[in-house]
Coordinates of C-alpha atoms in Angstrom, one line a residue:
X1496 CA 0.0 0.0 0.0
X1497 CA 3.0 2.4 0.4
X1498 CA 5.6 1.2 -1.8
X1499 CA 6.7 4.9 -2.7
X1500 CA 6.7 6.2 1.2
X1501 CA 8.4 3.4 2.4
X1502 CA 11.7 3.8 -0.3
X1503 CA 11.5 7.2 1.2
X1504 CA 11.4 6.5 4.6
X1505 CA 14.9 4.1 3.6
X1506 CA 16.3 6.7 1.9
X1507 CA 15.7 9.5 4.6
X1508 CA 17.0 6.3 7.2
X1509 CA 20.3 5.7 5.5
X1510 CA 20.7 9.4 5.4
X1511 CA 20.8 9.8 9.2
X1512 CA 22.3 6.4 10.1
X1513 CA 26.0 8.7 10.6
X1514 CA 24.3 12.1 12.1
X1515 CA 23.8 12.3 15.2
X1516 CA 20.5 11.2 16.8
X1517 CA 18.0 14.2 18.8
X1518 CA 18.0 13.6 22.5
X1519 CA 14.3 14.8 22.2
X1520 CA 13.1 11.5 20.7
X1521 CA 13.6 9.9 24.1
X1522 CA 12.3 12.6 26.4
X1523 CA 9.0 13.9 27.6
X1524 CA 8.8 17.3 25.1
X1525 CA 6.8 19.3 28.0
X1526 CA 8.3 20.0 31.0
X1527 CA 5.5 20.2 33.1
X1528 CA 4.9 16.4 33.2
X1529 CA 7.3 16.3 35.7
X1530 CA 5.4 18.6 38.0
X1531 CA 2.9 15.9 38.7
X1532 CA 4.0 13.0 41.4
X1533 CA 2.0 10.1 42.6
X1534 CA 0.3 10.7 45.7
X1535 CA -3.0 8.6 45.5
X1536 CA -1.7 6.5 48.5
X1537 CA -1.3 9.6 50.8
X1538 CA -3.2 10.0 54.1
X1539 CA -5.9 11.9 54.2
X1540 CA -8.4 13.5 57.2
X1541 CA -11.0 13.1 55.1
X1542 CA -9.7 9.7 53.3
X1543 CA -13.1 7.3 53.5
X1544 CA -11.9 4.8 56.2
X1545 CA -13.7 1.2 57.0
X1546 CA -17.5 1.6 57.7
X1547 CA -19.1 0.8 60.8
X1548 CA -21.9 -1.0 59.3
X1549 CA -21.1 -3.9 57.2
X1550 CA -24.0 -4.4 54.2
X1551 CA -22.6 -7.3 53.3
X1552 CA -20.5 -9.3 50.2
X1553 CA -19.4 -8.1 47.3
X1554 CA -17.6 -11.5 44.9
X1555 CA -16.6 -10.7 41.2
X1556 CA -16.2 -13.0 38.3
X1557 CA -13.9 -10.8 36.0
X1558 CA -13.7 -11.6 32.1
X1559 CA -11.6 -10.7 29.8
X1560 CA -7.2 -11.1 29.5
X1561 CA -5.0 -9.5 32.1
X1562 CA -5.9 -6.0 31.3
X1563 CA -9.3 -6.1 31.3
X1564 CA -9.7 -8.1 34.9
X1565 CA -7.3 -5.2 36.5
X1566 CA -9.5 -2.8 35.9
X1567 CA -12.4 -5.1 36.9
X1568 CA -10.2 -5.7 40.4
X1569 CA -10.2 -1.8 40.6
X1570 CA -13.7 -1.0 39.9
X1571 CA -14.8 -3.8 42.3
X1572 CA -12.5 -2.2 45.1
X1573 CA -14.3 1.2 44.4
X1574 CA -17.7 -0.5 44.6
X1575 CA -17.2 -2.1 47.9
X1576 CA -16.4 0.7 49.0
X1577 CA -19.5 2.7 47.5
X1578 CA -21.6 0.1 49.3
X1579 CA -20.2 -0.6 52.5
X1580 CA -19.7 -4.1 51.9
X1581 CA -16.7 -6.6 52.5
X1582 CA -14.8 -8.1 48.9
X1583 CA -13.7 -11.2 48.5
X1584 CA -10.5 -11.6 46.5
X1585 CA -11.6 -11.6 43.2
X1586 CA -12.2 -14.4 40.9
X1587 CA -11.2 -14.4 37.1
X1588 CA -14.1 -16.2 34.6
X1589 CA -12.3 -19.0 31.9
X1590 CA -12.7 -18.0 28.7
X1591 CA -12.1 -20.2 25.4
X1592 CA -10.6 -16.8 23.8
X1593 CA -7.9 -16.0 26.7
X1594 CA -7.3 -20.1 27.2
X1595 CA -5.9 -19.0 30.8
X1596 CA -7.1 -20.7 34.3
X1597 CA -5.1 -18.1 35.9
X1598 CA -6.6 -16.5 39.3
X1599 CA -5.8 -13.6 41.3
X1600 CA -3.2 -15.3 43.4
X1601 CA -1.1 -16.9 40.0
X1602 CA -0.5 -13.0 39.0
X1603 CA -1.0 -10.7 41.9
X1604 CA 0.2 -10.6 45.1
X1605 CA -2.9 -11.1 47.4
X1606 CA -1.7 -10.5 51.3
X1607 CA 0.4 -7.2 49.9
X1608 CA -3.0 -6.0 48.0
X1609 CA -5.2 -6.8 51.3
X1610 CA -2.5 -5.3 52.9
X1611 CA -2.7 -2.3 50.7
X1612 CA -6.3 -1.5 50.8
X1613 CA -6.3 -2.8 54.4
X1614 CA -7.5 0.9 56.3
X1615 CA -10.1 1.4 53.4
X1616 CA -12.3 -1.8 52.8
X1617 CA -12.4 -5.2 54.7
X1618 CA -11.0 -7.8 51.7
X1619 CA -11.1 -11.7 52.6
X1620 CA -9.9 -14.6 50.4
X1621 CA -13.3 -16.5 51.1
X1622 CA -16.7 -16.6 51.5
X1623 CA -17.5 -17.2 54.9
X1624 CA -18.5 -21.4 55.2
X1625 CA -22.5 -20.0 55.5
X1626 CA -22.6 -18.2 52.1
X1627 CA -19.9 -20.2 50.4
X1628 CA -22.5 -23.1 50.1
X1629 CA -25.5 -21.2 49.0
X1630 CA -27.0 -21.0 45.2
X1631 CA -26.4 -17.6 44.6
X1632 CA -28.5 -17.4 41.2
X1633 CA -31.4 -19.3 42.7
X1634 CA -31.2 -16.5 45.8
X1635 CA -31.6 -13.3 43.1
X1636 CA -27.8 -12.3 43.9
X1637 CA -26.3 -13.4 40.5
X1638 CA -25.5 -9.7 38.3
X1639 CA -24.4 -10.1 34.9
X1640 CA -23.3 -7.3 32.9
X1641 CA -27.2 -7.3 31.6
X1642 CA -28.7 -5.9 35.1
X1643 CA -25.7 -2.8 34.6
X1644 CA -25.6 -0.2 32.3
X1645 CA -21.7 0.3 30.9
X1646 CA -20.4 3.2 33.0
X1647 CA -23.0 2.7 35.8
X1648 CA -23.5 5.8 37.8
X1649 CA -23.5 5.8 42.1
X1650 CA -27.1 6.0 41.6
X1651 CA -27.8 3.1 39.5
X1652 CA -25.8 0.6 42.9
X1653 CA -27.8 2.0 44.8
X1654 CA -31.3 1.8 43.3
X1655 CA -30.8 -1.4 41.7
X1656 CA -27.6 -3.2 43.4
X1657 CA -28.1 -2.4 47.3
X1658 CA -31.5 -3.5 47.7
X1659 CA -30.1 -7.1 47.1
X1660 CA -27.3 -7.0 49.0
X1661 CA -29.4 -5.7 52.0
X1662 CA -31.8 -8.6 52.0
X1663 CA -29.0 -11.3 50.6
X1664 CA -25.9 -10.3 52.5
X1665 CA -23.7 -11.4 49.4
X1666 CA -24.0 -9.6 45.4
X1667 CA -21.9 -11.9 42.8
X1668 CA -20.9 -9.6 39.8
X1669 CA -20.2 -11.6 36.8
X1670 CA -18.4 -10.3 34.1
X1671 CA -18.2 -6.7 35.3
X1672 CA -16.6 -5.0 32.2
X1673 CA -16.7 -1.4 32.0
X1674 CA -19.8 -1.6 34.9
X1675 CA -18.7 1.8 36.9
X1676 CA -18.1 4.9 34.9
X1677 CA -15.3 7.4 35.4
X1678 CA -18.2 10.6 36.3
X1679 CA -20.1 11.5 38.6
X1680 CA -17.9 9.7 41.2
X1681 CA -17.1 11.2 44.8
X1682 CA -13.4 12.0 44.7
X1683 CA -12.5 9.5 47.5
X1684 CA -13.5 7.0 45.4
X1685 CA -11.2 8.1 42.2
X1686 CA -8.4 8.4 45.3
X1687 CA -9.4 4.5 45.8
X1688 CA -9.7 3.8 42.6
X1689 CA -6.0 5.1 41.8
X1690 CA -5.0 3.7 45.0
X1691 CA -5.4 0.2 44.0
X1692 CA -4.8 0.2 40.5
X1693 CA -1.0 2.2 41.2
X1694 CA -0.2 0.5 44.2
X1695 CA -2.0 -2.4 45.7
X1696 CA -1.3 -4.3 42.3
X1697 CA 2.4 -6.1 42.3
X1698 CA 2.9 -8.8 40.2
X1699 CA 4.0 -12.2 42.0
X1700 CA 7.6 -13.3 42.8
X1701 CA 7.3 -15.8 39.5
X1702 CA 6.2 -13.0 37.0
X1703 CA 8.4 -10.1 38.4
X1704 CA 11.8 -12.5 38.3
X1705 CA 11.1 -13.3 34.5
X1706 CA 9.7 -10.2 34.1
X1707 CA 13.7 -8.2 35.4
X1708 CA 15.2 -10.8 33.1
X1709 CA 13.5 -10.0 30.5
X1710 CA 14.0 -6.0 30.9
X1711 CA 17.8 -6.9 31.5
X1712 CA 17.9 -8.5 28.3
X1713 CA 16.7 -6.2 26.6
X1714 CA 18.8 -2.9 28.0
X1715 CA 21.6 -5.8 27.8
X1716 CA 23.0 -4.1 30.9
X1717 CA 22.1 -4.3 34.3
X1718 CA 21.5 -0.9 36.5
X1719 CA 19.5 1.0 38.9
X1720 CA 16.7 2.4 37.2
X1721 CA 13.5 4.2 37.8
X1722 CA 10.6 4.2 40.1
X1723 CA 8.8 2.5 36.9
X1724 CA 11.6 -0.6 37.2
X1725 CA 11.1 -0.5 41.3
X1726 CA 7.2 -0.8 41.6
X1727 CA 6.7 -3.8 38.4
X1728 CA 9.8 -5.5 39.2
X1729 CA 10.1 -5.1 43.1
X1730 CA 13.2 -7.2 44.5
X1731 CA 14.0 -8.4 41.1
X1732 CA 16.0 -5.2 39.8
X1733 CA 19.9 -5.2 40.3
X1734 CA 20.3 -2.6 41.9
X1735 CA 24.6 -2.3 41.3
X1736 CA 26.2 -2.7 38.0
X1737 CA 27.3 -6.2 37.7
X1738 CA 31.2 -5.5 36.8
X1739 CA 33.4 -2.7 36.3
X1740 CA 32.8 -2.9 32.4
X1741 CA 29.5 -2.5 32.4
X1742 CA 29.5 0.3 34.3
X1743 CA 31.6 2.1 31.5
X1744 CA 28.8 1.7 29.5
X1745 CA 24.7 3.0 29.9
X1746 CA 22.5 0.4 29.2
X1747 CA 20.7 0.0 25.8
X1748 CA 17.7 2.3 25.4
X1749 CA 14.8 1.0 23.6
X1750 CA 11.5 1.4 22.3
X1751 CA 8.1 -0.5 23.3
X1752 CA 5.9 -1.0 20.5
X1753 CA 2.3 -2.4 21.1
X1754 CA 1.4 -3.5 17.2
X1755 CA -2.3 -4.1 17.7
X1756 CA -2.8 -5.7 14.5
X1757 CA -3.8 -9.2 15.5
X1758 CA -6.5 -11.4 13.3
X1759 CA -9.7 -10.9 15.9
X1760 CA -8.7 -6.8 15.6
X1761 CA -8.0 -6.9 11.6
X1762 CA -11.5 -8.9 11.1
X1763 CA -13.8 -6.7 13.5
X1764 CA -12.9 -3.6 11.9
X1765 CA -14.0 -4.6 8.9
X1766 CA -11.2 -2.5 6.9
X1767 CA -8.8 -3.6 4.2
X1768 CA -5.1 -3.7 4.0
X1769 CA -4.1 -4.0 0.8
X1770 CA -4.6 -8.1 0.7
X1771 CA -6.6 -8.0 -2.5
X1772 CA -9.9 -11.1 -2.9
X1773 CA -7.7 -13.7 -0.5
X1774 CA -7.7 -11.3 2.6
X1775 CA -11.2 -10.2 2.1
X1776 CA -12.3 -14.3 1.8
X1777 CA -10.1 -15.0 4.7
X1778 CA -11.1 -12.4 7.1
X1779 CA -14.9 -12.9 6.0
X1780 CA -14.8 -16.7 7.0
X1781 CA -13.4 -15.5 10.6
X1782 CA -15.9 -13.2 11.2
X1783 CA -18.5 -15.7 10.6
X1784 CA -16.7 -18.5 13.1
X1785 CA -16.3 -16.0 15.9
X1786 CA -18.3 -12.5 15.2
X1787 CA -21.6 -14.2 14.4
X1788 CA -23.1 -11.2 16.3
X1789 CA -21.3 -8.6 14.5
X1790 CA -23.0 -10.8 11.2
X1791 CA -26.2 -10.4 12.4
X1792 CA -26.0 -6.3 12.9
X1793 CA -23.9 -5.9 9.1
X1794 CA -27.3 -7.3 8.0
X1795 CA -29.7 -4.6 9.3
X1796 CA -27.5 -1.9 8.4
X1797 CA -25.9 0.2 5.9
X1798 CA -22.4 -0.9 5.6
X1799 CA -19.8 1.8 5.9
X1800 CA -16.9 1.6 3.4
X1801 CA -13.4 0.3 4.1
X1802 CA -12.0 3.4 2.6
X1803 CA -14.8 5.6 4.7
X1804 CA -13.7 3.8 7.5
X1805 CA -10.2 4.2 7.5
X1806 CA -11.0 8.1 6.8
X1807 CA -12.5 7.9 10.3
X1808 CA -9.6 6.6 11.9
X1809 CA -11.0 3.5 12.6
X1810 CA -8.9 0.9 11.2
X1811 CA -5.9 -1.3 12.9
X1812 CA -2.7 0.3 12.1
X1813 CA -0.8 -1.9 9.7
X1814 CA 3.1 -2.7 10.1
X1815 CA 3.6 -0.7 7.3
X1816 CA 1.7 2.4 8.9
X1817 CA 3.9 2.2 12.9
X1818 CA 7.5 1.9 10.7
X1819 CA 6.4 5.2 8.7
X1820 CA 5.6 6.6 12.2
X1821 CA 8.2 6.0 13.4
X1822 CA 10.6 6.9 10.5
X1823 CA 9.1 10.0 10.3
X1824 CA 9.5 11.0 13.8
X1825 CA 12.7 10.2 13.2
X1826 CA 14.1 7.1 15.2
X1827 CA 17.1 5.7 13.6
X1828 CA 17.6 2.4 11.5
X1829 CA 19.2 0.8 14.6
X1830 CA 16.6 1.7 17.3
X1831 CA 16.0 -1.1 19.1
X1832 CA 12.4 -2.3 19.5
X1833 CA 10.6 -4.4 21.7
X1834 CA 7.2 -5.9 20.3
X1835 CA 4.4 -6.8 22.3
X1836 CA 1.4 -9.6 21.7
X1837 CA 2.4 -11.8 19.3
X1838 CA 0.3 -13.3 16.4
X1839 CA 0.4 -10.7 13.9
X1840 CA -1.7 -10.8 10.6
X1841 CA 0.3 -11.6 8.2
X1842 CA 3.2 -12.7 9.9
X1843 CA 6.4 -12.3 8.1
X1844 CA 5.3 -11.6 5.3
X1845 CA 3.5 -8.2 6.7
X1846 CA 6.3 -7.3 9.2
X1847 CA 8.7 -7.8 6.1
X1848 CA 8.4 -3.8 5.2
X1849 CA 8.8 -3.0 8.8
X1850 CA 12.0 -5.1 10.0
X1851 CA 13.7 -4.0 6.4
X1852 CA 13.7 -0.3 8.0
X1853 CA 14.1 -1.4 11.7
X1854 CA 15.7 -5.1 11.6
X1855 CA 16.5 -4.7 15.6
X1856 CA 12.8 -6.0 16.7
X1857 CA 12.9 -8.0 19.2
X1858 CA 9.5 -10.3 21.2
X1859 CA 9.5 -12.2 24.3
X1860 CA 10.0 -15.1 22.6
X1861 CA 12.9 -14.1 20.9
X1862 CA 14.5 -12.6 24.1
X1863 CA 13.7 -15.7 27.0
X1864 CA 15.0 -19.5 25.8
X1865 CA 12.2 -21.9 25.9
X1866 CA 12.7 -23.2 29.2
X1867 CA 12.0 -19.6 30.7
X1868 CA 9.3 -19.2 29.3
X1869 CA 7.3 -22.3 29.8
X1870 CA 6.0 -21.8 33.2
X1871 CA 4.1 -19.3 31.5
X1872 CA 2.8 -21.3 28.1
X1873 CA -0.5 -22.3 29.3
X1874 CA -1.0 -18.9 30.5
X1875 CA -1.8 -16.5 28.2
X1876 CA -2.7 -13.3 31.1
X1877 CA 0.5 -14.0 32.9
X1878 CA 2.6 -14.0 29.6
X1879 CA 0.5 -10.8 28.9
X1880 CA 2.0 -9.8 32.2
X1881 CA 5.6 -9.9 30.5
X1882 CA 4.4 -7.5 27.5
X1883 CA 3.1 -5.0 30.1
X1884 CA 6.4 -4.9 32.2
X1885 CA 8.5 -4.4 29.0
X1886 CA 6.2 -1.7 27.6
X1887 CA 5.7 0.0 31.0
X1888 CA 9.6 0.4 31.6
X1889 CA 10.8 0.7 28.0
X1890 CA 12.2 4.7 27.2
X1891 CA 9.4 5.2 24.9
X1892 CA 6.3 3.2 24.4
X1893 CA 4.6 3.2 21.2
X1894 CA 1.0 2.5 20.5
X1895 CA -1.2 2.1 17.8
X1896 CA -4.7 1.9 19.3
X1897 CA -5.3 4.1 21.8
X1898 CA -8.2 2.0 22.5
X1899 CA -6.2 -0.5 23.7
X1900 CA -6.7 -1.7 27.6
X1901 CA -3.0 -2.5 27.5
X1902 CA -2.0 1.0 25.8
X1903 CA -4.6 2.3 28.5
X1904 CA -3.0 1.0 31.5
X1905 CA 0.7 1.5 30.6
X1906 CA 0.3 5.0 29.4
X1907 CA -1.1 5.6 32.7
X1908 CA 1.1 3.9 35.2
X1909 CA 4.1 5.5 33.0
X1910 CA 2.4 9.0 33.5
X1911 CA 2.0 7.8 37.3
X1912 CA 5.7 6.7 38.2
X1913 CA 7.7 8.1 35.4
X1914 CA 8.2 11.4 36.6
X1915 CA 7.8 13.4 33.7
X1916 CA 10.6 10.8 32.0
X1917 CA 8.3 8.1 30.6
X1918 CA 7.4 9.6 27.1
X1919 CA 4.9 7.7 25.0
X1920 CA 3.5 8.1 22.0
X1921 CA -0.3 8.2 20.5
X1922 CA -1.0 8.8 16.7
X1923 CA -4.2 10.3 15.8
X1924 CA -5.3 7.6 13.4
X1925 CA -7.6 10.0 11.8
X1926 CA -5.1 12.6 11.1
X1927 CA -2.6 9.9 10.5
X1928 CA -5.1 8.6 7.5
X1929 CA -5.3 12.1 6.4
X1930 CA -1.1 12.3 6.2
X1931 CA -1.5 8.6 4.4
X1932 CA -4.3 9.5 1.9
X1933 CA -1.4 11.4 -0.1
X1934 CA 1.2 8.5 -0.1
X1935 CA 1.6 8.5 -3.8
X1936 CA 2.6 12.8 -3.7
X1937 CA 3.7 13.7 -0.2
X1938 CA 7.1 14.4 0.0
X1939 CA 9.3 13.2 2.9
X1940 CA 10.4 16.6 4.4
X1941 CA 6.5 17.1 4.4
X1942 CA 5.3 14.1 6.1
X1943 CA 8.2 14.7 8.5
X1944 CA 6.5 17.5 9.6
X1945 CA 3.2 16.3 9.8
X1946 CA 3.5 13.5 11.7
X1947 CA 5.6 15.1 14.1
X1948 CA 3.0 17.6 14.6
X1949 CA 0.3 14.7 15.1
X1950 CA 2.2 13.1 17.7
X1951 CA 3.6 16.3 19.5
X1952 CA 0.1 17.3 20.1
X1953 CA -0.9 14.0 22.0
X1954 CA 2.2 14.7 24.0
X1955 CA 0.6 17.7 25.5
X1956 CA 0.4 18.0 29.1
X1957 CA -3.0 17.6 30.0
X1958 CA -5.8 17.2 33.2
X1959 CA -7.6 14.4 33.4
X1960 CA -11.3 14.9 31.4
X1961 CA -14.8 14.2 33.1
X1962 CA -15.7 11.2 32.0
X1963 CA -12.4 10.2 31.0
X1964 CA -10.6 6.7 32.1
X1965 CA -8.4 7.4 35.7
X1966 CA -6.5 4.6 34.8
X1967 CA -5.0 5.8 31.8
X1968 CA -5.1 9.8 32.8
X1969 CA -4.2 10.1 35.9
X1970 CA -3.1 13.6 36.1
X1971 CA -5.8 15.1 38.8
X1972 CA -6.0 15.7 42.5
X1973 CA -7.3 12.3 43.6
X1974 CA -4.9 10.7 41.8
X1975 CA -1.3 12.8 41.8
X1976 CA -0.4 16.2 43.5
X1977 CA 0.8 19.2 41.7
X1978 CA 3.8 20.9 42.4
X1979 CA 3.1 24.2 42.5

């Protein structure tokens, strides 16, 4: 699709592989990021405290991959708290896309997050022996994300949630996805919110010792490093050079890159890329095996184009698309790049165009031997875990849907602990299409510029938005402190 744009992008590559690289590519570009520390675990007069009154049990049944389940953990923690009741460590639901029997305890640590949250809410492992054996569906207490609107409101727990609880003394939530919204919510409860999510969440010994190695791989030197390293990887980061010759050198910089352009996204969008009759067959047939409700709504509606949609800025970013990005940003031939998920569309054959400009990608599995990693190989979440330490920590992260609950999460914990040093960067697919529309005219100086621009502009400094996500936009009083 962009034959012409990518023999620039070479071109302007060779061009700089002997000049020397702008410090600015691996730095924040505003320097009042760093004004904002974390603080949501501070002490408060008017912090919420444990309740007198106990309403009750509040048990989750998260779905959904790593990501999705934290901020089910986090929402769960806020709710308990909304509704004076007592959680039970939460439980994660099995699902045939994830293929992960992981709970809680195989990826977090549960006495430290009990610990934690220990002066705000009462947390348990179990249900006491008196509730544990009752049939919570046949009692009314069973909530599925049908009985909640997305984004529920304070309101809608206590007109349609606390009832139950009152006369059951136990609500089971299952599913939960996206069932508390961002705004209205009383500002102690964002404090909790941020409080749980930033610091009652460590990974276990297991994931955090693979997790080091894999970061010290990477940088290919060991070192002290940031309050990002400290708070994923706990004990597990060196904290002394390991000889005298690596301390004459700094340890590798590199760049996280989450390439969100796996077969479930490229077939849900419903977009092209360039594959011709084959890719539109192929990605048809998998919509029909595992979209069969998407199917049913194409039917009784007015399709919108491919090209419309990508005009939109709706459609997965290819391979193609992040090396121009990142090309024109300027990043040199020899940046080295971590990718996370795995799976891509395509395969070699579509990262072909992307390793020919930046051959120095590397993946998990190209970074741990086998025997590393296969504690982990029946565990899709806690490999997921790996991705999110290596993204979280890299010296820039790259996304390419900011839709992304991964994106999301590390975007925000780097905002969180990075200290105004933790740059990431978002392209505005819609403006990015724009820039791309003219790929057989642009020139390179041009879409230098332009793309620059694009992602300068999502580097701004900003507040967090009512109604926006806490998790991924922490910058507010309940979650950080200004310094003034």
């Amino acid at each position: 699709m962009y034959d012409r744009l990518l023999n620039l992008a070479s071109g302007a590559l060779a061009e700089k592989e002997f000049k020397q690289e702008t410090s600015r590519l691996w730095e924040e570009p505003y320097p009042k990021a760093s004004a904002w520390k974390p603080c949501a675990d501070r002490k408060l007069p008017s912090n919420l405290g444990k309740f007198d009154k106990d309403n009750g049990y509040i048990l989750i049944s998260a779905n959904g991959g790593l990501n999705q389940q934290r901020v089910a953990i986090c929402n769960a923690v806020a709710v308990a708290s909304l509704l004076n009741a007592t959680l039970v460590i939460p439980r994660f639901l099995y699902s045939n896309v994830w293929n992960d029997p992981s709970q809680f305890g195989d990826i977090y640590q549960e006495e430290y997050f009990m610990n934690v949250l220990k002066d705000e809410i009462n947390i348990v492992k179990e249900l006491p022996p008196d509730l544990g054996s009752l049939d919570i569906e046949a009692l009314g207490s069973l909530i599925t994300d049908a009985d909640l609107p997305k984004e529920a409101k304070p309101a809608d727990y206590f007109r349609n949630i606390l009832p139950i609880l009152l006369q059951n003394g136990i609500v089971h939530f299952l599913g939960f996805g996206n069932r508390l919204g961002f705004d209205p919510l009383p500002s102690k409860l964002q404090r909790l919110r941020c409080k749980c999510n930033f610091h009652a969440l460590k990974f276990v010994p297991k994931i955090q010792q693979v997790g080091s190695l894999l970061v010290r791989r990477i940088r290919k030197y060991d070192a002290a490093r940031s309050m990002l390293d400290r708070q994923l990887l706990g004990n597990f980061m060196p904290e002394n050079l390991s000889n005298e010759n690596d301390a004459a050198r700094s340890p590798s910089k590199y760049l996280a890159l989450h390439l969100r352009f796996e077969m479930d996204m490229v077939a849900y969008s419903l977009c092209e890329f360039g594959g011709g009759a084959s890719e539109k067959k192929e990605l048809q047939a998998y919509r029909e095996i595992h979209f069969p409700l998407l199917i049913e709504r194409l039917k009784n509606s007015s399709p919108v184009s491919p090209t419309e949609l990508r005009k939109l800025g709706r459609c997965p970013l290819t391979p193609e698309e992040a090396a121009l990005v990142l090309s024109g940003l300027g990043f040199k031939r020899g940046t080295y790049i971590y990718l996370a998920g795995s799976h891509i569309y395509g395969e070699k054959s579509r990262m072909d165009s992307f390793t020919s400009l930046y051959p120095n990608l590397v993946t998990k599995e190209t970074i741990l031997t086998p025997h590393e990693l296969a504690p982990f190989r029946n565990f899709s979440s806690q490999l997921a875990a790996l991705d999110f330490i290596a993204c979280a920590t890299a010296d820039v992260f790259a996304m390419t849907d900011s839709g992304s609950q991964l994106s999301s999460l590390v975007t925000g914990l780097r905002t969180y602990y990075g200290g105004g040093r933790a740059p990431t960067l978002r392209p505005n697919k819609k403006r990015l299409a724009i820039i791309l529309s003219e790929n057989s005219t642009i020139g390179w100086n041009s879409f230098e510029y332009r793309v620059k621009k694009m992602i300068d502009e999502g580097q701004r400094v900003r507040v967090r938005g009512f109604g926006r996500s806490i998790y991924r936009q922490p910058r507010c009083p309940e979650c950080m402190c200004k310094a003034q």
